Every structure is written in structure tokens, then in C-alpha cells.
mmCIF file of C-alpha atoms in Angstrom:
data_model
loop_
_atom_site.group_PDB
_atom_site.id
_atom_site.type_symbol
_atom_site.label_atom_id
_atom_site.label_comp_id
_atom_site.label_asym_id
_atom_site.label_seq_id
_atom_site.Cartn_x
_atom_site.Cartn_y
_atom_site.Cartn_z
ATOM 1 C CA UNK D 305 19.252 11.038 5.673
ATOM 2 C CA UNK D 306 20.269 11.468 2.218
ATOM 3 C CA UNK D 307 17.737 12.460 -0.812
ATOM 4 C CA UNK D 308 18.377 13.048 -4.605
ATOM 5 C CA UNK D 309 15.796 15.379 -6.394
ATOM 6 C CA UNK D 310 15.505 15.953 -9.588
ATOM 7 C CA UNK D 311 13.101 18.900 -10.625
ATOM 8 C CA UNK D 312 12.640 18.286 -14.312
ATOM 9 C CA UNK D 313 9.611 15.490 -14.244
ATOM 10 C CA UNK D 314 9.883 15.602 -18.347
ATOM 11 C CA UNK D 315 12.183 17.261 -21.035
ATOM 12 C CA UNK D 316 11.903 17.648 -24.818
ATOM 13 C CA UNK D 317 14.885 18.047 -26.842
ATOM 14 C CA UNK D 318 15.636 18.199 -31.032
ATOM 15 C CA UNK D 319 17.743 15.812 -32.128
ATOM 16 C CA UNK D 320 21.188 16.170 -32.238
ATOM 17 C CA UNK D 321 20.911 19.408 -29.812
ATOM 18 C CA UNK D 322 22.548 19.395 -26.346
ATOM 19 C CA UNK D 323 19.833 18.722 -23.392
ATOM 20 C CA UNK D 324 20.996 19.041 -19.785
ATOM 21 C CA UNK D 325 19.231 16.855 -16.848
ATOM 22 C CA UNK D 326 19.543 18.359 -13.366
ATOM 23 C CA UNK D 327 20.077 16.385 -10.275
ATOM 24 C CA UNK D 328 20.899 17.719 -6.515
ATOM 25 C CA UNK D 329 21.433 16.047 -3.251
ATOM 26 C CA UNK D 330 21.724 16.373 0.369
ATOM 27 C CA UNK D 331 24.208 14.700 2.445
ATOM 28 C CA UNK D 332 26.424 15.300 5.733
ATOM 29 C CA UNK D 333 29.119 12.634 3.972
ATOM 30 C CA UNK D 334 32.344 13.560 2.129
ATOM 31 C CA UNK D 335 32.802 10.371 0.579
ATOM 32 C CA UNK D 336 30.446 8.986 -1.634
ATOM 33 C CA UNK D 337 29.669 8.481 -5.459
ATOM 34 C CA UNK D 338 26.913 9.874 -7.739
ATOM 35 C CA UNK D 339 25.800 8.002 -10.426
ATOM 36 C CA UNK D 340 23.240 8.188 -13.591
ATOM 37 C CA UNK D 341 20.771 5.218 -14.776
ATOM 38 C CA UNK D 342 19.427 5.450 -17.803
ATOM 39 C CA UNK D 343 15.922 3.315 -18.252
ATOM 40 C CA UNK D 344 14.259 3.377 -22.045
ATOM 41 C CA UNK D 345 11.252 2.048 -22.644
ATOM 42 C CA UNK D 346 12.221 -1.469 -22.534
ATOM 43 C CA UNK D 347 12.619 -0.642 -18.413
ATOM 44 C CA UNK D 348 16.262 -2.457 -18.602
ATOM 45 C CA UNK D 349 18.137 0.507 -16.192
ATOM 46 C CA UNK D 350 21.489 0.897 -18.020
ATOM 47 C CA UNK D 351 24.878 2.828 -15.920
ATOM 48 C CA UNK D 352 25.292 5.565 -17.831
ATOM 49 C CA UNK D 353 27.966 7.548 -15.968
ATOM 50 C CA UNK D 354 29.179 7.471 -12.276
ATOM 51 C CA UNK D 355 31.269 10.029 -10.714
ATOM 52 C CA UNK D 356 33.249 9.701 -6.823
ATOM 53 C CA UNK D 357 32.948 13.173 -4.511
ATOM 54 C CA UNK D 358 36.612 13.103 -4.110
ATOM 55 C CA UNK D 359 37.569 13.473 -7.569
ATOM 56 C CA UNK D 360 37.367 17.222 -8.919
ATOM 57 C CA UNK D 361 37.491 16.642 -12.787
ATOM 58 C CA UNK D 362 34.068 15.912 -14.005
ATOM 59 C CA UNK D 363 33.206 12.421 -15.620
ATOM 60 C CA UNK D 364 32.774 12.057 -19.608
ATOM 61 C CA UNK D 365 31.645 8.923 -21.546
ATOM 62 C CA UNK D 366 31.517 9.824 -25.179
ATOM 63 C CA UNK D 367 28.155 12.109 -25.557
ATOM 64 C CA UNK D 368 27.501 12.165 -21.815
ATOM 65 C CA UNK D 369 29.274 13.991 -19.631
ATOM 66 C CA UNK D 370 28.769 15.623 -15.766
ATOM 67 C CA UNK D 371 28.313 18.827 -14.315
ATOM 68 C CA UNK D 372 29.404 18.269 -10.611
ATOM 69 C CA UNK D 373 29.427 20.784 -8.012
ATOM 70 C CA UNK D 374 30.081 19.578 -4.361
ATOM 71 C CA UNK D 375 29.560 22.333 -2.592
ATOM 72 C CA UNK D 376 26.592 23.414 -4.339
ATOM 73 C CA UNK D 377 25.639 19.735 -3.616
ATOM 74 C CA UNK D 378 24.905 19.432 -7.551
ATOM 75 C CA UNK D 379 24.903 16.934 -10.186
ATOM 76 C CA UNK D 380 23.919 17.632 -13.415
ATOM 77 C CA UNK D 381 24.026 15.035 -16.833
ATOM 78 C CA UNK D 382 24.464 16.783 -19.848
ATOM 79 C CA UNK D 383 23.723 14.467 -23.657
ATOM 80 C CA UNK D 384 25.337 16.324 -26.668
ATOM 81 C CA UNK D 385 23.843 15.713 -29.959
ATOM 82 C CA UNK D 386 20.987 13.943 -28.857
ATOM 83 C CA UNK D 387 20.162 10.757 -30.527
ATOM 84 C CA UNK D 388 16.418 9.208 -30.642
ATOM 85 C CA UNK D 389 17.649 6.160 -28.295
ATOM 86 C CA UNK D 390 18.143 8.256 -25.959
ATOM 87 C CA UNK D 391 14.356 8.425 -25.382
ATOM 88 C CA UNK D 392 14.379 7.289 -21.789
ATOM 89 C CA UNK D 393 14.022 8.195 -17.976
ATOM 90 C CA UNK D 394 17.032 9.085 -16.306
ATOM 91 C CA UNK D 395 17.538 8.508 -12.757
ATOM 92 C CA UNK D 396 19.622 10.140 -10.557
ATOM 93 C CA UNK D 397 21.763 8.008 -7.791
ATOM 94 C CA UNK D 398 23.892 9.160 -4.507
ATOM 95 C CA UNK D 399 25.717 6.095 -2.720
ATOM 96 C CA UNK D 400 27.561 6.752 0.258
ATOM 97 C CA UNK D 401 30.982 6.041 0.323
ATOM 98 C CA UNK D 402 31.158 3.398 3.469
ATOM 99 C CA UNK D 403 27.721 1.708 2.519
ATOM 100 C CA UNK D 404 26.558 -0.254 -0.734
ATOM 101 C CA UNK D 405 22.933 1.289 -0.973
ATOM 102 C CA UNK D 406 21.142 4.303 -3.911
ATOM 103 C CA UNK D 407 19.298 6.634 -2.930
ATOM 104 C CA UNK D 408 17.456 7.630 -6.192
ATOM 105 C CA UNK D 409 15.556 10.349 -7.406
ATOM 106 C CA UNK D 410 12.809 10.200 -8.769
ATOM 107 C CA UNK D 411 13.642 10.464 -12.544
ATOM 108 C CA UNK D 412 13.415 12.676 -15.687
ATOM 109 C CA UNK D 413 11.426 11.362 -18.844
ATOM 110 C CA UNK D 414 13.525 12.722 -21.630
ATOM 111 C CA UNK D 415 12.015 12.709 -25.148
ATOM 112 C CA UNK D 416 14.068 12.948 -28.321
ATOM 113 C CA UNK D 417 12.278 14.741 -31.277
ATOM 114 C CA UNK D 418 13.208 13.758 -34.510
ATOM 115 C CA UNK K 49 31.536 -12.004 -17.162
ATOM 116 C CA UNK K 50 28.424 -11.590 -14.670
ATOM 117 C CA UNK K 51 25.142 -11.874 -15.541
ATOM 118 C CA UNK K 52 21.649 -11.294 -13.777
ATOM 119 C CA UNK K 53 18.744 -13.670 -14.402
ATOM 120 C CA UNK K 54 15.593 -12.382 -12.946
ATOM 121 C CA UNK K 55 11.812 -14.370 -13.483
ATOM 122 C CA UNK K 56 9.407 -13.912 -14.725
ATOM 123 C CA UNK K 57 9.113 -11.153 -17.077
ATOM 124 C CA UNK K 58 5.190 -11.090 -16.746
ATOM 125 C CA UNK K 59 3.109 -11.979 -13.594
ATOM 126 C CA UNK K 60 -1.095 -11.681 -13.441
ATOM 127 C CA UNK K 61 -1.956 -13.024 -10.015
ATOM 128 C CA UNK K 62 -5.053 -12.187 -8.421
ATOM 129 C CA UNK K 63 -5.304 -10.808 -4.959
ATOM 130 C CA UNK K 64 -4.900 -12.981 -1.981
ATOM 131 C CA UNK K 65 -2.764 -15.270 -3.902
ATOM 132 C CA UNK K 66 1.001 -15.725 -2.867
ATOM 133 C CA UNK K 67 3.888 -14.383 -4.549
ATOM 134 C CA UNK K 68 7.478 -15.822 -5.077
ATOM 135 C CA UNK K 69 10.205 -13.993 -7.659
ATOM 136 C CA UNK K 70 13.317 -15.239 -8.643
ATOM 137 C CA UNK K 71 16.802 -13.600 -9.133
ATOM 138 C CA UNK K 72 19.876 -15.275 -9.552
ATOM 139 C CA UNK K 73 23.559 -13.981 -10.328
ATOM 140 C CA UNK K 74 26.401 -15.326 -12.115
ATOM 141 C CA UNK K 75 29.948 -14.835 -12.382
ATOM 142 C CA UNK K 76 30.688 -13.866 -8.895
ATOM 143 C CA UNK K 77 30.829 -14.709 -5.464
ATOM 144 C CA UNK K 78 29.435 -12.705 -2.094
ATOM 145 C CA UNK K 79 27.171 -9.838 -4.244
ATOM 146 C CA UNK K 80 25.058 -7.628 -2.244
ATOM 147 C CA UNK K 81 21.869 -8.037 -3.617
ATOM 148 C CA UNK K 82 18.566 -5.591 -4.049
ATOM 149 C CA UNK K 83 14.742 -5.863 -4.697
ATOM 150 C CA UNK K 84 13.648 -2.309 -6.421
ATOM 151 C CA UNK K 85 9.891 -2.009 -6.445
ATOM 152 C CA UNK K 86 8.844 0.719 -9.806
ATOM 153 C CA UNK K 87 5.433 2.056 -9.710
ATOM 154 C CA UNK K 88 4.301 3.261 -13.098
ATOM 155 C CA UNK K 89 6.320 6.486 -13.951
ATOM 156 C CA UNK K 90 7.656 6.784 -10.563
ATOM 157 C CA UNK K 91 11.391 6.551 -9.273
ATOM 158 C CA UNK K 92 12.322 3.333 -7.457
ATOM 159 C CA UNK K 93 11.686 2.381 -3.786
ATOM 160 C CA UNK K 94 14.150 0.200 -2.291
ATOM 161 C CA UNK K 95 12.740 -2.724 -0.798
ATOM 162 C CA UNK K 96 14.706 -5.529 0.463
ATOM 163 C CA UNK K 97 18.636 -5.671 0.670
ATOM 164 C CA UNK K 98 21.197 -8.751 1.651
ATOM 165 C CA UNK K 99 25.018 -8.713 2.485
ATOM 166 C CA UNK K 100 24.871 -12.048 2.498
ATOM 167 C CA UNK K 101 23.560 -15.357 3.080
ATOM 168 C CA UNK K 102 20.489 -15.115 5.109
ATOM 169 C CA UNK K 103 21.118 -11.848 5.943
ATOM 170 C CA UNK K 104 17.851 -9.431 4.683
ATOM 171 C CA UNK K 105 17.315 -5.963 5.620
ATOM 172 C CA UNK K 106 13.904 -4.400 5.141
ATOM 173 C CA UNK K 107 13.671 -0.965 4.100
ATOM 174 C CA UNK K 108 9.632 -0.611 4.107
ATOM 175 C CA UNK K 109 7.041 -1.809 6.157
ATOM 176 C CA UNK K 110 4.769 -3.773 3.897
ATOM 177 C CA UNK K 111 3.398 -7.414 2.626
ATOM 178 C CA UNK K 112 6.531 -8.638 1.226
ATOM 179 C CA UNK K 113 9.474 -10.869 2.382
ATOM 180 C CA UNK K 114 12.929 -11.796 0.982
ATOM 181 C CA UNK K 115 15.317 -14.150 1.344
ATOM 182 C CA UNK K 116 18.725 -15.122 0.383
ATOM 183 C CA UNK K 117 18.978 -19.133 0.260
ATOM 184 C CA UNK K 118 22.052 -19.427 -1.199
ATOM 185 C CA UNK K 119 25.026 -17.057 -2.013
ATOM 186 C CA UNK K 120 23.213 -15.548 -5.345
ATOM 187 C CA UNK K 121 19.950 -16.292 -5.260
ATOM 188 C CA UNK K 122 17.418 -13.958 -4.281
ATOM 189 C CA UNK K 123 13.911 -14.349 -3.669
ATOM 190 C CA UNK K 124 11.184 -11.899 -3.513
ATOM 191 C CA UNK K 125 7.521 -13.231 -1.007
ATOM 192 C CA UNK K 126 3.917 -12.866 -0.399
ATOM 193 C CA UNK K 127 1.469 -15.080 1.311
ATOM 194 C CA UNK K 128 -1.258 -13.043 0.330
ATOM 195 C CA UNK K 129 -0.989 -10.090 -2.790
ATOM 196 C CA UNK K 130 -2.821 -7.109 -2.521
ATOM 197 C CA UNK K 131 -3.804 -4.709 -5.565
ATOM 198 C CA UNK K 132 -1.368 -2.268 -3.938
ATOM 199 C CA UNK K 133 1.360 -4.740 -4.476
ATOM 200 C CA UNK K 134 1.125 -4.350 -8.613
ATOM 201 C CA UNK K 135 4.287 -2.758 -10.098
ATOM 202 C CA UNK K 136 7.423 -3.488 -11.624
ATOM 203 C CA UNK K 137 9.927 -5.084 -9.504
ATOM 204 C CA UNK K 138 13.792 -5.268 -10.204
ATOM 205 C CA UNK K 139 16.431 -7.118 -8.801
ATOM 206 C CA UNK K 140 20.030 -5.664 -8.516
ATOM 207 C CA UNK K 141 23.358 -6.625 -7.313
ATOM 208 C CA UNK K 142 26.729 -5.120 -7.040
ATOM 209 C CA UNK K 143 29.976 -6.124 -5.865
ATOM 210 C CA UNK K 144 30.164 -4.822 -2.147
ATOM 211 C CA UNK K 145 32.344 -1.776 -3.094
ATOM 212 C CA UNK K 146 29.535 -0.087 -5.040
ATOM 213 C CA UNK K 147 31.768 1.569 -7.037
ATOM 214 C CA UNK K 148 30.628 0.483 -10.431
ATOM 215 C CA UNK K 149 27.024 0.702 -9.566
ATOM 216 C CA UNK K 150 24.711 -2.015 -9.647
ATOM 217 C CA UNK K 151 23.703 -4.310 -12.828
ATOM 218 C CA UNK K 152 20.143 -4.774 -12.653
ATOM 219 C CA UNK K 153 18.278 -7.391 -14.290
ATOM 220 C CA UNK K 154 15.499 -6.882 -16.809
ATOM 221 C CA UNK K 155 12.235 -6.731 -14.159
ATOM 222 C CA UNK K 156 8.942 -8.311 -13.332
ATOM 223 C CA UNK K 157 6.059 -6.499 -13.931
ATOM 224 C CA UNK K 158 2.943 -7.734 -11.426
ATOM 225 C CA UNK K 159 -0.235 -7.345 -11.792
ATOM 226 C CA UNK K 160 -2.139 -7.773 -9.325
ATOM 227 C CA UNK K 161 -6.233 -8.280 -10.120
#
């Protein structure tokens, strides 16, 4: 069976720091893709970044960008200059590669200070 | 471009009562389709998923039911709510691949009293 934890129930950070959310995951598959959800307060659960197992060179979209270690079986999300909409819970995902279904964990409540 | 309707935004219903939520897809053809169940500041328990028409797989044991009448339509059951049934439900679809994710739509929160 696969399952996604993430160990950080809640984070603080100052705005415009750098805050890192840590995610990890057990599976027996090679192929699959990791993703992370963003969900603000409005609960609308926004893609924020996917990366696929196969491919070494971690994903990057703008201020959000991946840590991913296979064998370590880790996937962390880090924000860079941390803006105040990015109050939200973030959610970890793990879909296998051969099937169309999340696993998720079971999210980080991230609070921007201003 | 495709787009997730899900209704409604709000439900009170009181316990006993039946339950029926809506989700509907547009812009594409054969989506697999998800019902999410939230409970307040938890992670999210799959519930219900469809490869197709007619075709539901159950994840949980529980008082819910789901069906797929048509290609992207989605419904989410109960004959009869209970209080433990009160959360906030989301639909979700994706495109078979899963390789973009899924798009979500905006939720139902339930109460149920």
C-alpha cells in the first residue's frame, strides 16, 4: 500500500523568507508521480507543482520549487520569498504510475506573517 | 478549456434525510472522476472513483453511494444522513493519464444537524 506523510501539521514563516514543507512516501513502484495541492482558505485545491519518479532534475514553477529524493523516498516543496497568499494547507500527493488514483497526506497549514 | 461544476456550495440537511450532490465536467470526453470527502482540518479521504460510465469503485465502507449516469456527470448518495456524514466534499476529475493531476471543483460543505 502506498502512504504520504507529512510531519509538519502547521508552519509559520515571515514574509518574503524561504519556508520548506516536507513530504515522504512509501512505495514498492518505480513509476509514479508526486504532486503538491495547494488549498487557501477559500478550500478551492489548486496544482501547485507535480514531479514524475523517472525524471532526476527537480521541478520549479517560479517561487516553488522541489526537493526530490527517490531513494530516500522524499519529497519536499520549498516557497521562496513567501507571499501572504500563500496562507494555505498544502497537501502532499503520490500517484502511481499505471493507475489514476492520490494517495494524500494529510496536509501542512502554512501561515504567512506579514 | 475544461471546467468542473460541482453543487451546491452549502448544504444543512438534518439527519435521516437523503443526500444527492452534483458534479459535472466540461470540455472533455471519458474523465475519471473522484468524490474527496474533507473533514475539518484533516487531509482528504477518497471516497468513490469511476473509469467510466456506470463503473463506481468504493474505497470506504460507509452510508454513501455514487454513480456515473452519463459520461461526466457524477453524483454523490444517501438515503438516510447521519451527523458523521458532515464535511466538505469535493469532486475531481482527471484525464485517465493522471499526469497533470486532477482539477477539482470548488466543494460542498454538509452539514448535517
Amino acid at each position: 500500500a502506498q502512504t504520504v506523510t507529512q510531519s509538519q501539521p502547521e508552519m509559520s514563516v515571515q514574509e518574503a523568507e524561504t519556508v520548506t514543507l516536507s513530504c515522504t512516501y512509501d512505495t514498492s513502484e518505480n513509476n509514479y508521480y508526486l504532486f503538491w495541492y495547494k488549498q487557501p482558505p477559500s478550500r478551492q485545491m489548486i496544482l501547485v507543482i507535480r514531479q514524475e519518479a523517472y525524471k532526476q532534475q527537480n521541478a520549479t514553477e517560479n517561487r516553488f520549487s522541489v526537493n526530490f529524493q527517490k531513494a530516500a523516498k522524499s519529497f519536499s516543496l520549498k516557497i521562496s520569498d513567501s507571499q501572504l497568499g500563500d496562507t494555505a494547507m498544502y497537501f502532499c500527493a503520490f500517484m502511481r504510475g499505471n493507475f489514476n488514483k492520490f494517495y494524500f497526506g494529510s496536509g501542512t497549514k502554512l501561515n504567512v506573517k506579514p | 478549456s475544461q471546467t468542473i461544476h460541482q453543487w451546491p456550495a452549502t448544504l444543512v440537511q438534518p439527519v435521516g434525510s437523503p443526500l444527492s450532490l452534483e458534479c459535472t465536467v466540461e470540455g472533455t470526453s471519458n474523465p475519471n472522476l473522484y468524490w474527496y470527502r474533507q473533514a475539518a482540518g484533516r487531509g482528504l479521504q477518497l471516497l468513490f472513483y469511476s473509469v467510466g460510465i456506470g463503473q463506481i469503485s468504493s474505497e470506504v465502507p460507509q452510508n454513501l453511494s455514487a454513480s456515473r449516469p452519463q459520461d461526466r456527470q457524477f453524483i454523490l448518495s444517501s438515503k438516510k444522513l447521519l451527523l458523521s456524514d458532515s464535511g466538505f466534499y469535493l469532486c475531481a476529475w482527471s484525464d485517465g493519464t493522471g499526469n497533470y493531476g486532477y482539477t477539482f471543483g470548488s466543494g460542498t460543505r454538509l452539514t448535517v444537524v
